[in-house]
XYZ file of C-alpha atoms in Angstrom:
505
model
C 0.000 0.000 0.000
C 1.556 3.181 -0.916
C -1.380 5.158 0.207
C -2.467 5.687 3.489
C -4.986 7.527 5.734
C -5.035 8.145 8.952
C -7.669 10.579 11.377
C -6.561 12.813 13.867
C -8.440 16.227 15.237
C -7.214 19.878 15.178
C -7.459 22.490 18.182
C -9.953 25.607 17.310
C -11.155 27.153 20.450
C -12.486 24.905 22.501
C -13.620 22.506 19.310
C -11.535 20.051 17.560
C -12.246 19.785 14.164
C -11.363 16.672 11.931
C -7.861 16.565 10.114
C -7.300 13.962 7.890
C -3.702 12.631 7.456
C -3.155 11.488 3.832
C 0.509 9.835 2.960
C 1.395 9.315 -0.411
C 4.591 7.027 -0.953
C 6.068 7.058 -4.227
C 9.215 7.325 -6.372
C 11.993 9.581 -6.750
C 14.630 11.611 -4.408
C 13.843 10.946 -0.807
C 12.238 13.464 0.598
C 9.508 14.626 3.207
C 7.073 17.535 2.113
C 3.824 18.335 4.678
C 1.052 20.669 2.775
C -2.117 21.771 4.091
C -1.274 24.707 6.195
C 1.316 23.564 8.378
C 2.686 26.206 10.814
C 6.606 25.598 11.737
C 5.827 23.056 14.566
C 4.073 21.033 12.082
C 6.689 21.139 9.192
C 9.463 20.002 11.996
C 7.232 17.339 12.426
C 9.141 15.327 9.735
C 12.628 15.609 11.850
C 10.867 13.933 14.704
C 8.641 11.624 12.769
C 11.840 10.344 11.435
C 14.409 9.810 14.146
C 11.056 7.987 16.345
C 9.940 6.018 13.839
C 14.156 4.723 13.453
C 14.649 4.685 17.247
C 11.658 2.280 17.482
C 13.572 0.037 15.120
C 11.070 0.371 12.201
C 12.515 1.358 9.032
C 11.737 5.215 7.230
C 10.969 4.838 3.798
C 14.109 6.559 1.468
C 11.356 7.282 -1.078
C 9.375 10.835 -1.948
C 6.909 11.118 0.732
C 3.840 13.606 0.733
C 1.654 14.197 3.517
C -1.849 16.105 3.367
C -3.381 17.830 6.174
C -6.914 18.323 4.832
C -8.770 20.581 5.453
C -6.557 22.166 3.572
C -7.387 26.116 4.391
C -7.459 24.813 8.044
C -3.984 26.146 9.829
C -2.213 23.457 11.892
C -0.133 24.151 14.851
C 1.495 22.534 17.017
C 3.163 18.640 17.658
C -0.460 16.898 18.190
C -0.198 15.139 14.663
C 3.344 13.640 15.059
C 1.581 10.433 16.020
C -0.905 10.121 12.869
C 1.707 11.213 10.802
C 4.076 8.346 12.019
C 1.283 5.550 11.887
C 0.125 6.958 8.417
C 3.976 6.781 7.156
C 4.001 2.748 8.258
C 0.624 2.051 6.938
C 1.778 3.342 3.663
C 5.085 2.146 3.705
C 3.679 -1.675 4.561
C 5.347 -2.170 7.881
C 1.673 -2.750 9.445
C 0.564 -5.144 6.751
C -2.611 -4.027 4.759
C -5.611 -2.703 7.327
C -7.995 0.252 7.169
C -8.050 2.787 10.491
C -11.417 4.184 9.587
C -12.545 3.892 13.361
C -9.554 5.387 14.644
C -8.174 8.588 15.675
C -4.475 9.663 16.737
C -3.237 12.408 18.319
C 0.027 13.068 20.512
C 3.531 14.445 19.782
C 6.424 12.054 19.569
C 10.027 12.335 20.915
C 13.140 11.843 19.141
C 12.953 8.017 20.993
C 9.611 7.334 20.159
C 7.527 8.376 23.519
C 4.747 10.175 23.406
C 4.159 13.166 25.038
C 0.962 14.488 26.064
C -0.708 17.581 23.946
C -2.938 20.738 25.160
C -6.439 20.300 23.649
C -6.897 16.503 24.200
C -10.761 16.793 26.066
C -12.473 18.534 23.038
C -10.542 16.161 20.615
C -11.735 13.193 23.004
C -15.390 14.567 23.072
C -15.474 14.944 19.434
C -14.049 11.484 18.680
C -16.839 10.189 21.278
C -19.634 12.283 19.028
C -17.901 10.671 15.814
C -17.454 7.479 16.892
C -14.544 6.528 16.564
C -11.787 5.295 19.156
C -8.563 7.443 19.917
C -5.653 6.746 21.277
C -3.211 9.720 23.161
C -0.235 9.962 24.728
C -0.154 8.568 28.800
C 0.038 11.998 30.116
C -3.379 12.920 28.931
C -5.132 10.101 30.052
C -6.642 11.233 33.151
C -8.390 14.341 31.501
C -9.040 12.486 28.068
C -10.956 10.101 30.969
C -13.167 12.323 31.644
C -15.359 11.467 28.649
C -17.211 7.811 28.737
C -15.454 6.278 25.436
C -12.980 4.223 24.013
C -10.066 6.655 24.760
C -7.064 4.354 24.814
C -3.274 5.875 26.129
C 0.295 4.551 24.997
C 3.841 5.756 26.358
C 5.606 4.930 23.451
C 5.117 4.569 19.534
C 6.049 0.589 19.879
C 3.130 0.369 21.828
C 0.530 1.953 19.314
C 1.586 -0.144 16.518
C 1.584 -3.566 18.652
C -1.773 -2.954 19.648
C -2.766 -2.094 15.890
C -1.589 -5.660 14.719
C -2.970 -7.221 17.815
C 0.378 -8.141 19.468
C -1.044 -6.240 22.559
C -3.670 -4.231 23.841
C -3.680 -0.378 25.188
C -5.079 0.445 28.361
C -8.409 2.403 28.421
C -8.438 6.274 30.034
C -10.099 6.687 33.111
C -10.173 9.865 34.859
C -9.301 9.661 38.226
C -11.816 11.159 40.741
C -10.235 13.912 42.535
C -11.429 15.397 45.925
C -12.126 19.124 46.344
C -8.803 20.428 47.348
C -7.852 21.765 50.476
C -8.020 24.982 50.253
C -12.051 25.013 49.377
C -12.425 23.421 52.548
C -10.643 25.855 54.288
C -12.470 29.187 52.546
C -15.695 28.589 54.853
C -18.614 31.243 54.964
C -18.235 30.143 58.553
C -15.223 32.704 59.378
C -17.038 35.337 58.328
C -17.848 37.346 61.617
C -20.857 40.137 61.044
C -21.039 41.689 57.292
C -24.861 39.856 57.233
C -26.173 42.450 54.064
C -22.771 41.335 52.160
C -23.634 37.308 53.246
C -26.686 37.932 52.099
C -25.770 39.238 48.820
C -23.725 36.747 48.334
C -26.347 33.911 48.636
C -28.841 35.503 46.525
C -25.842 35.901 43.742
C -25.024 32.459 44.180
C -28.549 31.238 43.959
C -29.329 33.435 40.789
C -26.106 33.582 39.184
C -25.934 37.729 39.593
C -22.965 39.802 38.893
C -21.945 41.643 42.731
C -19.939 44.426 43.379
C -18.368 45.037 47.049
C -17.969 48.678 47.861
C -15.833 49.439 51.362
C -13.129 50.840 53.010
C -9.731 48.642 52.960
C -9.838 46.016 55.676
C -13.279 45.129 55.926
C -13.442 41.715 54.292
C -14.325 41.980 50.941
C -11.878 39.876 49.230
C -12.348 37.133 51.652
C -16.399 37.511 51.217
C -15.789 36.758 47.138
C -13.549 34.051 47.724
C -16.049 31.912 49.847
C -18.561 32.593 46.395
C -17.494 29.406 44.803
C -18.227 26.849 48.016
C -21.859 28.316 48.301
C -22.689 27.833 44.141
C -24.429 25.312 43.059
C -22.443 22.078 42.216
C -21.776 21.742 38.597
C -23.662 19.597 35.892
C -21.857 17.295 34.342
C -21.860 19.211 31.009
C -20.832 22.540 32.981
C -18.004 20.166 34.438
C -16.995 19.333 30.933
C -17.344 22.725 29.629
C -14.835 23.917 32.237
C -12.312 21.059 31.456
C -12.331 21.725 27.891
C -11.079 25.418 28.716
C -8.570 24.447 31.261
C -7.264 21.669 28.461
C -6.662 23.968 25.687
C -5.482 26.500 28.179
C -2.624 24.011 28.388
C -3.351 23.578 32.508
C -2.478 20.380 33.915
C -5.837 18.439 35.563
C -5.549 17.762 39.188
C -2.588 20.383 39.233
C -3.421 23.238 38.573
C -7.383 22.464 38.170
C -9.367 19.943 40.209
C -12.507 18.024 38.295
C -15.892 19.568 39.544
C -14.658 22.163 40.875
C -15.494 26.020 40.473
C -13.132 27.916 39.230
C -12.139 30.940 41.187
C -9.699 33.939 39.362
C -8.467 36.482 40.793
C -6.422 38.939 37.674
C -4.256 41.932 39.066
C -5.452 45.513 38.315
C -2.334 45.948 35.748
C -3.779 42.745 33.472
C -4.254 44.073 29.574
C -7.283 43.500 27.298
C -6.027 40.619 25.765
C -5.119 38.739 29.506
C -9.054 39.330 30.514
C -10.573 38.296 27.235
C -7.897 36.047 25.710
C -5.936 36.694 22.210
C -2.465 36.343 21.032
C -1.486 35.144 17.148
C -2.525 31.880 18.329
C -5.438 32.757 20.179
C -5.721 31.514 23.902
C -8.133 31.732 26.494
C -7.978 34.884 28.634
C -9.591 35.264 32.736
C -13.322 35.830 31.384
C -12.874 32.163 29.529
C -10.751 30.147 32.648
C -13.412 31.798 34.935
C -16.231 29.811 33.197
C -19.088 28.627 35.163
C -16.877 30.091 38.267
C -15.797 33.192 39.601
C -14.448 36.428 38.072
C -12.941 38.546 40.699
C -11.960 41.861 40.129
C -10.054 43.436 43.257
C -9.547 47.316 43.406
C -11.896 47.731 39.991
C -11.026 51.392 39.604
C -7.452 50.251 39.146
C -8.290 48.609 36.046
C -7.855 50.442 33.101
C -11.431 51.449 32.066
C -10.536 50.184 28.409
C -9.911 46.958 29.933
C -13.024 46.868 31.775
C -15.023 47.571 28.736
C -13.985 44.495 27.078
C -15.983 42.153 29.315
C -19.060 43.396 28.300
C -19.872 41.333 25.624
C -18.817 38.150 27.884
C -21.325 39.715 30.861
C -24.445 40.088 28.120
C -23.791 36.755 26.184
C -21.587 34.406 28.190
C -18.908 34.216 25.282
C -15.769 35.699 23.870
C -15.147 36.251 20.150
C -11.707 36.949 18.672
C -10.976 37.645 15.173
C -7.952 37.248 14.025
C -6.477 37.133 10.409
C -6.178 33.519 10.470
C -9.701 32.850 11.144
C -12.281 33.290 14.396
C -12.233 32.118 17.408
C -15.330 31.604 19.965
C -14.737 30.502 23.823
C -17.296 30.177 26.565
C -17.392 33.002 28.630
C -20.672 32.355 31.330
C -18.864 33.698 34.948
C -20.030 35.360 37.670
C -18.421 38.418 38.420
C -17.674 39.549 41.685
C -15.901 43.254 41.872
C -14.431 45.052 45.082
C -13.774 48.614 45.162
C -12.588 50.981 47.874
C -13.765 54.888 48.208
C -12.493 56.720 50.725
C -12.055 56.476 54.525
C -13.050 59.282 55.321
C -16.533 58.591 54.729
C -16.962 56.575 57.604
C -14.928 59.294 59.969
C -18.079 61.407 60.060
C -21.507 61.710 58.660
C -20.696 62.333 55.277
C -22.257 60.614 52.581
C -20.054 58.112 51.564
C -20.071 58.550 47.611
C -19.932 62.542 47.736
C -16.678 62.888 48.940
C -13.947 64.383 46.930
C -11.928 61.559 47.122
C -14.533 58.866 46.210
C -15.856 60.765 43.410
C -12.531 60.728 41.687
C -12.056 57.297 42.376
C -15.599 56.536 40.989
C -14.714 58.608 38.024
C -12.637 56.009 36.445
C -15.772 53.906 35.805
C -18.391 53.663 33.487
C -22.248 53.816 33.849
C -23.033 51.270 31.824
C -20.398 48.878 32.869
C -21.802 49.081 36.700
C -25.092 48.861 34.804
C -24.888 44.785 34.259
C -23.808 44.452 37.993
C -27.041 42.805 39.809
C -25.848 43.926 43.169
C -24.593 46.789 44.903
C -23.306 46.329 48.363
C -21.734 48.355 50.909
C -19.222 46.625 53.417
C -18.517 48.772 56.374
C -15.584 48.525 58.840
C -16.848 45.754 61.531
C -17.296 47.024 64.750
C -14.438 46.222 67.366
C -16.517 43.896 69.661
C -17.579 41.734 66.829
C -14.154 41.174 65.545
C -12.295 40.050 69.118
C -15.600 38.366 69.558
C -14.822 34.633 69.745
C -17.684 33.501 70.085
C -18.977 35.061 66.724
C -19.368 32.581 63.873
C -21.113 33.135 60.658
C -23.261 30.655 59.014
C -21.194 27.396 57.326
C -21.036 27.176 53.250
C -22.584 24.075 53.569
C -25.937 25.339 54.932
C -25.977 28.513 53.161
C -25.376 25.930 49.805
C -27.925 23.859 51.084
C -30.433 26.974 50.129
C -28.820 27.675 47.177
C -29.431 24.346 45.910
C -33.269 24.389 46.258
C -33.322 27.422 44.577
C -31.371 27.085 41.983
C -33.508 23.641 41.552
C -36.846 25.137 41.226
C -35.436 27.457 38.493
C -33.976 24.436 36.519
C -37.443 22.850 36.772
C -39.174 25.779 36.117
C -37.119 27.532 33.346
C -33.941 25.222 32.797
C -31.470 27.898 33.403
C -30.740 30.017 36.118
C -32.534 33.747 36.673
C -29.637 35.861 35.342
C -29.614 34.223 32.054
C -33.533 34.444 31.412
C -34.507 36.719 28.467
C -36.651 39.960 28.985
C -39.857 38.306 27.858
C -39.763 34.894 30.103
C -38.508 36.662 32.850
C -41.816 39.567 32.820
C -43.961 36.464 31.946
C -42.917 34.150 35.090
C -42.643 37.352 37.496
C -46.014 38.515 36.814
C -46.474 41.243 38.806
C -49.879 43.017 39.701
C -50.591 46.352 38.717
C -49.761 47.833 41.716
C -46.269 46.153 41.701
C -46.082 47.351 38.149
C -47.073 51.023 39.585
C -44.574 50.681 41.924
C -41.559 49.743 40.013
C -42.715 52.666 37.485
C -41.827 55.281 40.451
C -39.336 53.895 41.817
C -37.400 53.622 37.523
C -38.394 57.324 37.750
C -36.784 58.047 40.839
C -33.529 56.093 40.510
C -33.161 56.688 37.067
C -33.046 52.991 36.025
C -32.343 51.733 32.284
C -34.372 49.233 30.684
C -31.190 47.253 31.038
C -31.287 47.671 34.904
C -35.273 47.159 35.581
C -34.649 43.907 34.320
C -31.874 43.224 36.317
C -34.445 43.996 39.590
C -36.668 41.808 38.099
C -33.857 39.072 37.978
C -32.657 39.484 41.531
C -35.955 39.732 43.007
C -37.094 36.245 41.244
C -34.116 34.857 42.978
C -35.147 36.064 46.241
C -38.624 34.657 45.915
C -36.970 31.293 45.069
C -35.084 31.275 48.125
C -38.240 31.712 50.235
C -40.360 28.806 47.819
C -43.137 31.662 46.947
C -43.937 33.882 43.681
C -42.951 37.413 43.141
C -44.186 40.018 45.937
C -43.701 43.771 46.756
C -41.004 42.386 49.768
C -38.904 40.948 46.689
C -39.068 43.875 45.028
C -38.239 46.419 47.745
C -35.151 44.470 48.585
C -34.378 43.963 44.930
C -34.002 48.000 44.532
C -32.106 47.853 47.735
C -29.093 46.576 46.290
C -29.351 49.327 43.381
C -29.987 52.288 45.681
C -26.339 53.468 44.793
C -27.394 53.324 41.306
C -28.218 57.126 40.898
C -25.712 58.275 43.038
C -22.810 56.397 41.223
C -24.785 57.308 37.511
C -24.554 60.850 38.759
C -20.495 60.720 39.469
C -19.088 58.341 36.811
C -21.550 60.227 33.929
C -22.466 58.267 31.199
C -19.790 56.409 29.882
């Protein structure tokens, strides 16, 4: 057989496209020529495609050798098709005997030696094989993540080992994922040490339970960063697609599973104020994903916002409205998941709290406020003030706050009867469904009509009421009332105030 094709999968976002490996073996000078868009990873795939397949004491064909890539207007990057390319070369070259791999894919780079080491990307490649089906076979490394999906996902250390099991001189050991406890430092991040701060607790529940965006606004000192970083133990435990959805951004992120991510659990980010566009959002020539896209289905938090360049701020407003990122780039477009909650912390001004000032109309908060703009605060649910604690709270021992685990307990139910009622959560309902299910009387309907005059609400912001207060009836198990609603507008009363100093953006 001097023909020979062989299936492998590409790395586009967070979806793996086909690639089909065709080797051509014919006469003429030796040589070794890869077309179909190979970037210079790919093209120095023949130097280590040659020296493994020799080192594994097969022989390279001294012949002309041409390998397609096809798609061909598809670019290819990086060492994932050394493997197909390798088995495709053998196949053609008759070293395997005459058999078809049409139920097989291959992906994994190959040392000079002939082991295989493990790729970024495999999840999405194993999920697509799974949705093809076919079988694939990757490198050991990858075999706890590519485990994660319920298929024939085989692993091999070493090229010898493919091509035994291919003639059925051996077999390959299937992929399992290994299951992986929450780490220790999720146990440790209890709402539990939390002493007073019960608005900002409460917030934080009704986020959790409704998936709202929540901004923290306080003096230095009073526990906002350790209120955002006890979000993730109180959400809702993940779906098994959210679960997967997650893994397939940590895998093409290049993270390592149970390393630097743990399966099933929330992620939690935490970017510094000086982090560019690109770092929030993602980018690069080879596009990667940025904060918004490794905070999926987790936590976004954003400590001294003002600090952020407002350019850089304004870039996560497309994630915030449709839960995904788009980059365009010359090469082609690129789309990653993007659905986080984010949680924001700010601080004013002391001196608000030295006297009976008004907080937000001091000189000094005003300029700090200044570097925001109204409509980015506009898609934050929740407005809360944290105050400093008063002193015989914190030496207090005997003051604990409520444990995740009960506050979770709530969030659960909640988040349940939304599921059943709606299938997603309250943040991500649409303007229509969300006026339908609220249904408020007239005089509810009266009421919010004052009180959009009054604060000066947009259309984008009334829902946003609507959304929170939903959320609060679910916690309670009833429908909509005026209670919800009042409370709702509670968390927006700096709305006008903050409208009035940042302008209009």
């Amino acid at each position: 057989m001097s023909l020979a094709t062989i299936y492998s999968r590409a790395r586009v976002g967070v979806s793996a496209p086909l690639v089909t490996v065709e080797t051509h073996i014919s006469n003429g000078l030796p040589s070794l020529n890869i077309v179909g868009l190979p970037e210079a990873a790919v093209r120095e795939a023949k130097d280590r495609v040659r020296s493994a397949i020799i080192n594994s004491k097969f022989e390279f064909p001294l012949r002309r050798i041409t390998i397609n890539l096809a798609p061909a207007d598809l670019p290819k990057e990086g060492g994932r098709y050394d493997l197909a390319i390798a088995i495709s070369i053998l196949l053609a070259s008759g070293q395997l005997g005459e058999m078809e791999l049409r139920d097989a894919e291959f992906v994994g780079e190959l040392a000079l030696s002939g082991d295989l080491r493990g790729i970024p990307g495999v999840l999405p490649s194993a999920m697509a094989a799974k949705e093809a089906q076919r079988k694939m076979i990757v490198p050991a490394d990858n075999r706890n993540e590519a485990g994660l999906v319920d298929h024939e996902v085989y692993f091999a250390h070493h090229l010898t080992q493919v091509t035994a099991a291919l003639i059925n001189k051996a077999t390959l050991s299937r992929c399992t994922a290994e299951v992986i406890q929450a780490s220790d430092t999720t146990l440790i991040k209890d709402m539990a040490d939390v002493k007073g701060q019960y608005q900002a607790r409460r917030a934080l529940e009704v986020a959790a339970a409704g998936s709202h965006n929540l901004l923290f606004v306080g003096p230095a000192g009073t526990g906002k960063t350790m209120l955002a970083s006890r979000l993730p133990g109180i959400m809702p435990r993940m779906t098994e697609s959210e679960a997967l959805e997650v893994a397939a951004v940590q895998s093409v992120s290049g993270r390592k599973m149970g390393v630097d991510w743990h399966w099933s659990e929330r992620p939690f980010r935490s970017p510094h104020h000086s982090s560019s566009a690109a770092a929030l959002v993602g980018g690069g020539s080879i596009p990667k994903p940025g904060e918004a896209s490794l905070s999926h289905c987790g936590v976004l938090f954003l400590d001294e916002l003002p600090e952020f360049d407002r350019k850089v701020l304004e870039v996560l407003r497309e994630p915030l409205e449709n839960g995904e990122v788009h980059l365009s780039r010359a090469r082609g477009q690129v789309s990653y998941p993007a659905r986080f909650q984010l949680v924001a912390a700010m601080n004013a001004s002391n001196e608000a709290y030295s006297g009976s000032a008004d907080y937000y109309q001091s000189s000094a908060s005003q300029k700090y406020l200044r570097k925001l703009s109204a409509p980015f605060l506009d898609r934050i649910d929740l407005h809360v003030e944290v105050p400093p604690l008063p002193t015989e709270v914190l030496v207090n021992q005997n003051e604990v706050g409520e444990p995740s685990a009960a506050v979770r307990a709530r969030v659960e139910a909640a988040v349940a009867r939304q599921r059943a009622r709606q299938g997603v959560q309250n943040a991500h309902l649409s303007g229509r469904e969300l006026e339908r299910i609220c249904a408020l009387t007239d005089a509810d309907k009266h009421f919010m009509q004052q009180a959009l005059e009054r604060l000066k609400l947009s259309a984008r912001a009334y829902h946003r009421v609507l959304r929170v207060a939903l959320t609060l009836a679910d916690l309670e198990g009833v429908t909509v009332e005026r209670k919800h609603l009042m409370e709702s507008l509670s968390y927006r009363k700096m709305e006008k105030t903050l409208a009035t100093v940042v302008g209009g953006g």
